[in-house]
Structure formats: C-alpha cells, structure tokens
Short mmCIF file of C-alpha atoms in Angstrom, two decimals:
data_model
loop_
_atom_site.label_atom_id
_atom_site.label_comp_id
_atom_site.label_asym_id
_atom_site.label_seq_id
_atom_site.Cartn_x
_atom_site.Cartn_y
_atom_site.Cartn_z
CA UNK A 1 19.47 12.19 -193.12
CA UNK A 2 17.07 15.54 -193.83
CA UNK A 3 14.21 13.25 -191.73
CA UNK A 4 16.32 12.65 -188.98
CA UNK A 5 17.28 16.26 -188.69
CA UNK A 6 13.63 17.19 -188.98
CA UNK A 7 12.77 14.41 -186.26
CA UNK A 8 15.45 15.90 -184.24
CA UNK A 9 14.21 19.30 -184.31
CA UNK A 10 10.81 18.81 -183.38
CA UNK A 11 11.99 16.63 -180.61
CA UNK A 12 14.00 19.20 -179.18
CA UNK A 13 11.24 21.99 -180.20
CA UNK A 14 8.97 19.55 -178.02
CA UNK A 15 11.39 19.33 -175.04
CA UNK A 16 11.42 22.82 -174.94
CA UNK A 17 8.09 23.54 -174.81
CA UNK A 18 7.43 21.00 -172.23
CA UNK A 19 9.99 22.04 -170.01
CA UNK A 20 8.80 26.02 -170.60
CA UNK A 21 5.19 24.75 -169.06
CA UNK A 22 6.65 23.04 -166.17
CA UNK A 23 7.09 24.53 -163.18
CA UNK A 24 7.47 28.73 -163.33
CA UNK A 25 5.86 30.94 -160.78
CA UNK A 26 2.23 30.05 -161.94
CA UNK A 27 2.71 26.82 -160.06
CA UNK A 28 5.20 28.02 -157.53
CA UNK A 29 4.24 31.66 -156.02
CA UNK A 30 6.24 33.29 -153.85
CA UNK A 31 5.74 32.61 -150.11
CA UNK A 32 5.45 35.33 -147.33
CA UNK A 33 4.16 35.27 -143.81
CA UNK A 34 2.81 38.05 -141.30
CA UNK A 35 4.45 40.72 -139.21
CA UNK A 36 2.04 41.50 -137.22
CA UNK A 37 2.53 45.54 -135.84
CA UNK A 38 -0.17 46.31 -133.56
CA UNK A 39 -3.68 44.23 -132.43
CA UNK A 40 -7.43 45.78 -131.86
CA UNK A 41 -10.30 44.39 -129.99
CA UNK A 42 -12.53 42.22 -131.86
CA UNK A 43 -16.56 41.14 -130.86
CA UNK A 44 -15.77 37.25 -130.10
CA UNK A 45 -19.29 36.92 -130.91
CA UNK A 46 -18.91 38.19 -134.31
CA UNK A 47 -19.27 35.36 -137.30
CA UNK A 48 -16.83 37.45 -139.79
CA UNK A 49 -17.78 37.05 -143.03
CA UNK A 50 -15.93 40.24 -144.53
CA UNK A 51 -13.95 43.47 -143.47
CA UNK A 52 -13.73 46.71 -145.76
CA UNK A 53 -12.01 49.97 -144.76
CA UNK A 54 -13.45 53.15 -146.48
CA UNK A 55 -11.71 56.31 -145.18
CA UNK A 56 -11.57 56.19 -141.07
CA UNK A 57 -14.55 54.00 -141.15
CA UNK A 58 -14.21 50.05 -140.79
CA UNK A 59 -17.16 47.98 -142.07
CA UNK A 60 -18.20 44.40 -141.11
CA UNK A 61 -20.84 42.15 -141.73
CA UNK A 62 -21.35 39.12 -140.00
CA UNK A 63 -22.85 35.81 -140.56
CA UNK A 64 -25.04 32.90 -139.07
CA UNK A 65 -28.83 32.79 -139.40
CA UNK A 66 -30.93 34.98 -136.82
CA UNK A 67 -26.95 36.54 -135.80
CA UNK A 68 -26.04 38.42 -138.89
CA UNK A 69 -25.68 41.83 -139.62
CA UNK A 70 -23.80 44.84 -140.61
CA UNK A 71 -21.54 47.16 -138.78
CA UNK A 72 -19.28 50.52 -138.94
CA UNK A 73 -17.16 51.58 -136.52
CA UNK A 74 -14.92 54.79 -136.31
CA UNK A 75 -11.19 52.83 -137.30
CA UNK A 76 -9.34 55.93 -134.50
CA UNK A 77 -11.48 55.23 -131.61
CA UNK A 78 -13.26 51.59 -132.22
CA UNK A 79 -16.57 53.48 -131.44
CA UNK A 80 -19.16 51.75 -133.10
CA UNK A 81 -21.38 54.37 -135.47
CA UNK A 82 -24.29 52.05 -136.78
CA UNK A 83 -25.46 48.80 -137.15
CA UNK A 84 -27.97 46.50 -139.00
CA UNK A 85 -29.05 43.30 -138.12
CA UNK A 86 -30.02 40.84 -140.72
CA UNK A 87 -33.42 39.42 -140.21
CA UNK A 88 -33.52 35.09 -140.36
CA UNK A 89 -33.33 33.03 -142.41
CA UNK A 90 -30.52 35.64 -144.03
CA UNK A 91 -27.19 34.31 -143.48
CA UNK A 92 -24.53 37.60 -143.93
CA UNK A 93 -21.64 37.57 -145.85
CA UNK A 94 -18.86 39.83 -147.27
CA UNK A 95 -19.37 43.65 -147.75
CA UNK A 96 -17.78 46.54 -149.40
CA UNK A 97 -18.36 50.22 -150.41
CA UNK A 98 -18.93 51.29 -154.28
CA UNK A 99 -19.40 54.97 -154.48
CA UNK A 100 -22.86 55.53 -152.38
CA UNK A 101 -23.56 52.02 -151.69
CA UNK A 102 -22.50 49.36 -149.37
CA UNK A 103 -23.67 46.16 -150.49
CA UNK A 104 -23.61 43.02 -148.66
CA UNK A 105 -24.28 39.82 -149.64
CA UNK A 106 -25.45 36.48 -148.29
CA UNK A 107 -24.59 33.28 -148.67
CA UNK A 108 -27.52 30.39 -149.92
CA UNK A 109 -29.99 33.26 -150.56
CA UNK A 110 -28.98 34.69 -153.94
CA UNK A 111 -29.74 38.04 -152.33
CA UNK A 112 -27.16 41.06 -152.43
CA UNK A 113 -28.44 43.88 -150.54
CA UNK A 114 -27.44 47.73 -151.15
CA UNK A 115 -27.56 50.26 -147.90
CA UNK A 116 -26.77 53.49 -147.07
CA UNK A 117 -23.09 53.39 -146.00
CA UNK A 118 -23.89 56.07 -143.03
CA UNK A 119 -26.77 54.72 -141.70
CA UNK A 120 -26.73 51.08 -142.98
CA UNK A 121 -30.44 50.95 -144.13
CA UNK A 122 -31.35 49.35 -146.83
CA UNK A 123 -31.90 50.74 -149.95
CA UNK A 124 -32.74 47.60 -152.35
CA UNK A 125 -32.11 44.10 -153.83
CA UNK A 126 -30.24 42.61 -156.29
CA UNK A 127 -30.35 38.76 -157.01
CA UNK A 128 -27.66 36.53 -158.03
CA UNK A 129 -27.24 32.61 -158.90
CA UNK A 130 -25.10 30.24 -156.51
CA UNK A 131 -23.34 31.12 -153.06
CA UNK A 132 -22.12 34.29 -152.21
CA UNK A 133 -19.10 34.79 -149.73
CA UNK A 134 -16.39 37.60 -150.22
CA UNK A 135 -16.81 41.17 -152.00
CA UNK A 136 -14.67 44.04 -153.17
CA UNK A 137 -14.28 47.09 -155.22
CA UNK A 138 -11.92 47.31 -157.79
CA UNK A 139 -11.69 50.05 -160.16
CA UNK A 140 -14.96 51.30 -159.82
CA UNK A 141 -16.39 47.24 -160.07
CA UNK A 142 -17.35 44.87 -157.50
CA UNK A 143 -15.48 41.39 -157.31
CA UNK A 144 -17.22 38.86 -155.92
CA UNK A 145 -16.39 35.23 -154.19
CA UNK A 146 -18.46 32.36 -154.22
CA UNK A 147 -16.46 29.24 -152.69
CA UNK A 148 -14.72 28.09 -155.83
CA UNK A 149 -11.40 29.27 -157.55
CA UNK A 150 -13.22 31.17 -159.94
CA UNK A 151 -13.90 35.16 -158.96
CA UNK A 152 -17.13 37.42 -160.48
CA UNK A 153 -16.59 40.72 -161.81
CA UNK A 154 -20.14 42.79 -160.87
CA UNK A 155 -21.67 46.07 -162.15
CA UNK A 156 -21.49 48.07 -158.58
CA UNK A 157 -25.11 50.08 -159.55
CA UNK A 158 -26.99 46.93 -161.03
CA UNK A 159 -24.99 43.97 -159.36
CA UNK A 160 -25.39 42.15 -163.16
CA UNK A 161 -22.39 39.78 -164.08
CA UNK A 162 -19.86 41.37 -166.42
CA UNK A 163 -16.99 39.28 -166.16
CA UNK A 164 -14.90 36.10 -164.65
CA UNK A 165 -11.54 34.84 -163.92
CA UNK A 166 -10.32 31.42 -162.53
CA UNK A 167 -7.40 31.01 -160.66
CA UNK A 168 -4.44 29.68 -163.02
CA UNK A 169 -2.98 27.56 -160.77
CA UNK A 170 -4.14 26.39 -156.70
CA UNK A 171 -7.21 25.35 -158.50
CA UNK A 172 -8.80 23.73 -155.49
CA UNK A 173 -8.65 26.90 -153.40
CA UNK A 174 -12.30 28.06 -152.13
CA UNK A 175 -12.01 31.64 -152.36
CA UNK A 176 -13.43 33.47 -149.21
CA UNK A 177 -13.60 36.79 -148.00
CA UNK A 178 -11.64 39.53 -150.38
CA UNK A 179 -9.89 42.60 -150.32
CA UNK A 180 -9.50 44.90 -153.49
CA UNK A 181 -5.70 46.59 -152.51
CA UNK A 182 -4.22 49.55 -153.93
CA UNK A 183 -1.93 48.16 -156.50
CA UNK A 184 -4.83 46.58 -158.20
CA UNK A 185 -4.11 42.84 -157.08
CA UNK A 186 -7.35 41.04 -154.91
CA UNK A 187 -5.84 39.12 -151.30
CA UNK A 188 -8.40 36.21 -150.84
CA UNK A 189 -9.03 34.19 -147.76
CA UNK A 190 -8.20 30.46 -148.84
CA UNK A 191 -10.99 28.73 -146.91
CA UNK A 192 -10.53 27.01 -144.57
CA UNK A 193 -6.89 27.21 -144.49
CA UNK A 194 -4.90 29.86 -142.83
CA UNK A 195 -3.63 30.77 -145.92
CA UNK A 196 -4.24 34.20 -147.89
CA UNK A 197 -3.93 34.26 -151.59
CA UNK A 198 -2.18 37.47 -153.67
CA UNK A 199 -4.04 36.94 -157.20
CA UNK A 200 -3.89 38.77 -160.13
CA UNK A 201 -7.54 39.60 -161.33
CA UNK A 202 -6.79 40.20 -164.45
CA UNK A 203 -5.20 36.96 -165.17
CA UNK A 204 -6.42 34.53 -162.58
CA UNK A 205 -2.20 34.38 -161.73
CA UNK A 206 -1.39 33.52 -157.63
CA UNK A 207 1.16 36.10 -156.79
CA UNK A 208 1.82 35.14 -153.69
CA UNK A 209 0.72 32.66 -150.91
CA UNK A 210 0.74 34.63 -146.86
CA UNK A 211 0.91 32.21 -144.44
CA UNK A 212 -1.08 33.26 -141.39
CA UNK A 213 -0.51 30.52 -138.84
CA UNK A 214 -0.07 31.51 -135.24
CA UNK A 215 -1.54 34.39 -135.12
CA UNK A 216 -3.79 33.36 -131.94
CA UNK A 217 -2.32 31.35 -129.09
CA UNK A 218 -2.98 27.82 -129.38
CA UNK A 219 -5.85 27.95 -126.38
CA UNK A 220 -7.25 30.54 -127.48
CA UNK A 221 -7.74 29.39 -131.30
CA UNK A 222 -9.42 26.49 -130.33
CA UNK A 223 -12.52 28.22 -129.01
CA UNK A 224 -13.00 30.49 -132.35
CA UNK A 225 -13.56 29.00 -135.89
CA UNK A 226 -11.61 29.97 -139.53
CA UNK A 227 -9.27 32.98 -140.13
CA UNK A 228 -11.49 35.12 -142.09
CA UNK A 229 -11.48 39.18 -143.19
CA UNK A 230 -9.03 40.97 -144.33
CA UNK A 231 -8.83 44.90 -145.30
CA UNK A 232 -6.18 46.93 -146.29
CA UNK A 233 -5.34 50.36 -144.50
CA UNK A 234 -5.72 53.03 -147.06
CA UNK A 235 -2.51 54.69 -147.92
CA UNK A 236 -0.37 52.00 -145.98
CA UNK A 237 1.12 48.26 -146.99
CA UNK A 238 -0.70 47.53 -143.58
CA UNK A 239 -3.94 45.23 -143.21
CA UNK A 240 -6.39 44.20 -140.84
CA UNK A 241 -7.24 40.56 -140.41
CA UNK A 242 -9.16 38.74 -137.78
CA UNK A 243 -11.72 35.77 -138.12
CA UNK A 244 -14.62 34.42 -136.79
CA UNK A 245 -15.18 34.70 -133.46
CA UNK A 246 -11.44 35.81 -132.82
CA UNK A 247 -11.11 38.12 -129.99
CA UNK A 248 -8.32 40.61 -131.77
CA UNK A 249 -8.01 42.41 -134.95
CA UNK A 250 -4.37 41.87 -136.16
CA UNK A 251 -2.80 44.91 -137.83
CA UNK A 252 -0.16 43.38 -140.47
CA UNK A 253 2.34 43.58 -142.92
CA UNK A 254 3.35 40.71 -145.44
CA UNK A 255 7.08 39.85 -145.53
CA UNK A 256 9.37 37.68 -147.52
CA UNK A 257 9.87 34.47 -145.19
#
C-alpha cells in the first residue's frame, strides 16, 4: 500500500509539472494590432534597414549595395540635416545613437561603423562575426540583431560582445530591425512577416506579438518590399514605422485587439 501511495504521488507530482510547462504566456503572448494616429512622407527609394529617434532628430540608414547610406532629418519639419552614403560593396543596415556615436552596421561585411551623429562622418571601425541587421541602445549598451532569434548585447565604445539572449519561445523568428523603448523592453521586426515582436531582453520572454497588416493599401504594397523600422517617440507610447521602399512613415500606437 506505502508503494502505491508513493507511485501515486509522483504521478500526480509529474502531472503537475507537465501541465505547469504547457501552455502559459511564454508560448501564448498577448496579441495587439496598430492604431495608426498620423502618417509622414517617406523616400520610396529608401531600402530601410533601421529607424532611431534621438531628441527632434530622426536617423535612418539604408541598405542595398552602391544605394546605402545614412540620414538625419529634423523629426518637426522633415528637413533633411545630413547624409552619408555608403561606398559599394557596403550593404547598410540598422543604426542607433550611444552617447557621441552613431554606429551603423552592415550586413555580410562584419563591419560596424561609428560617425559623428551631427555630421555623419565617420569616425572608425569595429568588426564583428556573422550578419548584422537591427541595432539599439539600451541602458547605456547596444543590442544588436543578426537574423536569428538570438539578440547581442555590445559594448557601445568598443562594439566587443558582452552578452546574449534567445528568444524563449517563437524560436524561428529572424529578428530584424530593433527599437530599445522606454520601459526597457526591445520591439523587433519579425522578418519577413508583418509582425513586430515585444521581447523581454533580459529573459529572451515574447511579451507581445503587434500585428501590422494593412497598413499600406493593397496596390500600393505590392510595389514596395518588407515592413521594416520602427522607433519610438521619446516621451510618448507613439512609434514610427515604415519599410522599405514604403512611401509613408506611420505614426502608431499598439492596442489590445
């Protein structure tokens, strides 16, 4: 009789750790979609490869070999106030301010480049290994994308790995273009879904899942290519988005469906 109870407890013991693993909102984030609550002109020539607001200034930096570069424009008027053009074979990627430097990165050529965020010039090199695609600051360190589910914390003077997370659950999500927000969570571009990711960077956790569908008429969609950049407003629970060649910057909020 004492083995059955003992069999019966660690059944049950069992049971109720499997059913604590199943399920939860790990596997089953909360999903919003986009209000969007005013629109800006966009270049429809622009390859976006990542958006970063700093103050009234917007940064951008481009991509495509011989077509890339790096741009910042007054965020009141839409004035542009410098840009930077990427020399070929570099092929641009995401961007974003830490302290006195803007660094950019780029995708197959292992090359992150610091510039003066006023002027844009370039101020110096930093390698890395793999692909690079999004970039933000975070608490005074840069977190960096490379087209997996895993994210790369980076040392914003030296650009020298100190850190990773991968996602806990959504495993097969290629992280894009990022934006470090406010409350300390990272939104990612899911590539090359219309989906944006909340994560937790501390944990690798999905918070959330925005659905951006529909954001562009159908005939106009067709004629631009993935939904990527995304920037929050400082001081707002606005963002910008827009993507590659799209014609409009959306300014958005992210709602409970």
């Amino acid at each position: 009789m004492e083995r059955n109870r003992r069999s019966l407890a660690v059944v049950v013991l069992v049971s109720m750790l499997g059913f604590t693993g199943c399920g939860g909102s790990d596997d089953d984030p909360p999903r919003l979609h986009i209000e969007v609550v005013g629109t800006r002109p966009h270049d429809p020539r622009a390859f976006t490869e990542g958006l970063e607001v700093d103050g009234n200034v917007l940064y951008e930096g481009t991509g495509m070999p011989g077509a890339s570069d790096v741009r910042a424009t007054d965020l009141t008027t839409g004035n542009e106030l410098a840009r930077t053009a990427l020399p070929a074979p570099y092929f641009g990627e995401g961007v974003t301010k830490a302290g006195a430097t803007l660094w950019q990165l780029t995708w197959q050529n292992r090359v992150a480049i610091a510039r003066d965020p006023a002027t844009l010039a370039e101020r110096g090199k930093a390698s890395y290994d793999g692909e690079g695609w999004g970039l933000c600051t975070r608490a005074g360190n840069l977190v960096m994308s490379n087209g997996t589910d895993t994210l790369t914390f980076r040392d914003p003077v030296t650009f020298a790995t100190t850190g990773t997370v991968t996602l806990t659950s959504r495993n097969r999500a290629k992280l894009n273009e990022l934006d470090c927000a406010a409350d300390g969570s990272v939104y990612a571009n899911s590539y090359p879904t219309d989906e944006i990711l909340r994560i937790d960077p501390e944990t690798g956790r999905v918070l959330a899942i925005i659905d951006a569908r529909g954001l562009l008429p159908a005939t106009v969609r067709a004629g631009t290519d993935v939904l990527n950049g995304i920037a929050q407003l400082p001081g707002t629970d606005h963002f910008l988005v827009t993507g590659k060649y799209w014609p409009t910057i959306f300014e958005v909020r992210f709602v409970p469906d």
